[in-house]
Amino acid sequence: MPPLDEKGFLGKEIEKWILKIRGAHSDFFQLADKVNQFCQKQMFKLEAHNKDKQETLVAALYIRVINTYQAAILLAERGLMSQSKTLTRSMIESLFSLCAIAKSEKYADEFILEDQRNRLRYVNKYRKLHGGIPPEVSRAEIESLEKQLHEDIKEHEIKKKTTEQWSIDAGMHDWYLAVYSVLSDSVHSKVKDLERHLVVNNSNEIKEFQWGPDDHDIEKILMTLIQGMLTGLKCTLSLFNQKRESEIAGFEEHLSKLVKERLLNN
């Protein structure tokens, strides 16, 4: 049995694939690495005041965004494309909240308060899971929590807020309608995304299943990750009044140049 078949992506054989994939797409990986280093450096320059909920949330979301950016690249260089797409979508969803909250304190309040609806949803699921309240759990405590959550929701008029609405508030609705929606197939393992695991003959009959590292769509993923990371940085720096426009513009020009080169070559 080949080494890769024996241990899959957890074996040492994957290190050869990392070199191969990075070598085949070196321009995009080099830019992704430079953007990562720059954005990582900016993270340590953020000074969020602990009484400022807007700054605190944006700083925390920025950490989430850059960590997810790095994780998606780690998966991409190993040829785990569907998994990298899943994390790319996750990063974009965090971007919606980050950029909306950076624009207005009102969205920071909404972000915090919507947790009450989430908590009530979890209580309802707990009831369904157990067919009611288990005898070993205090009924009085559960019912008191539900009462408090219902009162908070009513008092603050907390409405369910969709991911699409967060994208609109962030000024990123085009990202939701295009990139985010397309990446959803990978997250939910829809039929179109599962086709990559099938090998068919000329009669469109399935010959075998396919697995292992691949780099299909990798440059599209890296392009989306880079632009998303730069967008998150711009939103973050705008709140903290830090100026890095020239450096960011340089990265965006470099990315645009790479994309144009690929379009011409294809």
Coordinates of N, CA, C and O in Angstrom, one line a residue, residues 9 21 72 74-85 212-214 221:
F9 N -3.9 12.0 4.9 CA -3.3 13.4 5.0 C -2.6 13.5 6.3 O -1.9 14.6 6.5
I21 N 2.4 21.4 -4.5 CA 1.3 22.3 -4.7 C 1.7 23.7 -4.5 O 1.4 24.6 -5.3
A72 N -7.1 27.9 6.6 CA -7.6 27.6 5.2 C -6.4 27.4 4.3 O -6.4 26.5 3.4
L74 N -3.4 26.4 5.3 CA -2.8 25.1 5.7 C -3.5 23.9 5.0 O -2.8 22.9 4.5
L75 N -4.8 24.0 4.9 CA -5.5 22.9 4.2 C -5.3 23.0 2.7 O -5.2 21.9 2.0
A76 N -5.3 24.2 2.1 CA -5.1 24.3 0.7 C -3.8 23.8 0.2 O -3.7 23.1 -0.8
E77 N -2.7 24.1 0.9 CA -1.4 23.6 0.5 C -1.3 22.1 0.6 O -0.4 21.5 0.1
R78 N -2.2 21.4 1.4 CA -2.2 20.0 1.5 C -3.1 19.3 0.5 O -3.3 18.1 0.5
G79 N -3.8 20.1 -0.3 CA -4.7 19.6 -1.3 C -6.0 19.2 -0.8 O -6.8 18.5 -1.4
L80 N -6.4 19.8 0.3 CA -7.7 19.5 0.9 C -8.6 20.7 0.5 O -9.0 21.6 1.3
M81 N -9.1 20.6 -0.8 CA -9.8 21.8 -1.3 C -11.2 22.0 -0.7 O -11.5 23.2 -0.4
S82 N -12.0 21.0 -0.6 CA -13.3 21.2 0.0 C -13.2 21.7 1.4 O -14.0 22.6 1.8
Q83 N -12.3 21.2 2.1 CA -12.1 21.6 3.5 C -11.6 23.1 3.6 O -12.0 23.9 4.5
S84 N -10.7 23.4 2.7 CA -10.3 24.8 2.6 C -11.4 25.8 2.2 O -11.5 26.9 2.8
K85 N -12.3 25.3 1.3 CA -13.4 26.2 0.9 C -14.3 26.4 2.1 O -14.9 27.4 2.3
G212 N -7.7 11.9 -2.2 CA -6.3 12.4 -2.1 C -6.1 13.8 -2.4 O -7.1 14.5 -2.8
P213 N -4.9 14.3 -2.4 CA -4.7 15.8 -2.6 C -5.0 16.2 -4.0 O -4.7 15.4 -4.9
D214 N -5.5 17.4 -4.2 CA -5.7 18.0 -5.5 C -5.7 19.5 -5.3 O -5.8 20.0 -4.2
I221 N -9.4 30.0 -4.5 CA -9.5 30.0 -3.0 C -8.5 31.0 -2.4 O -8.9 31.8 -1.6

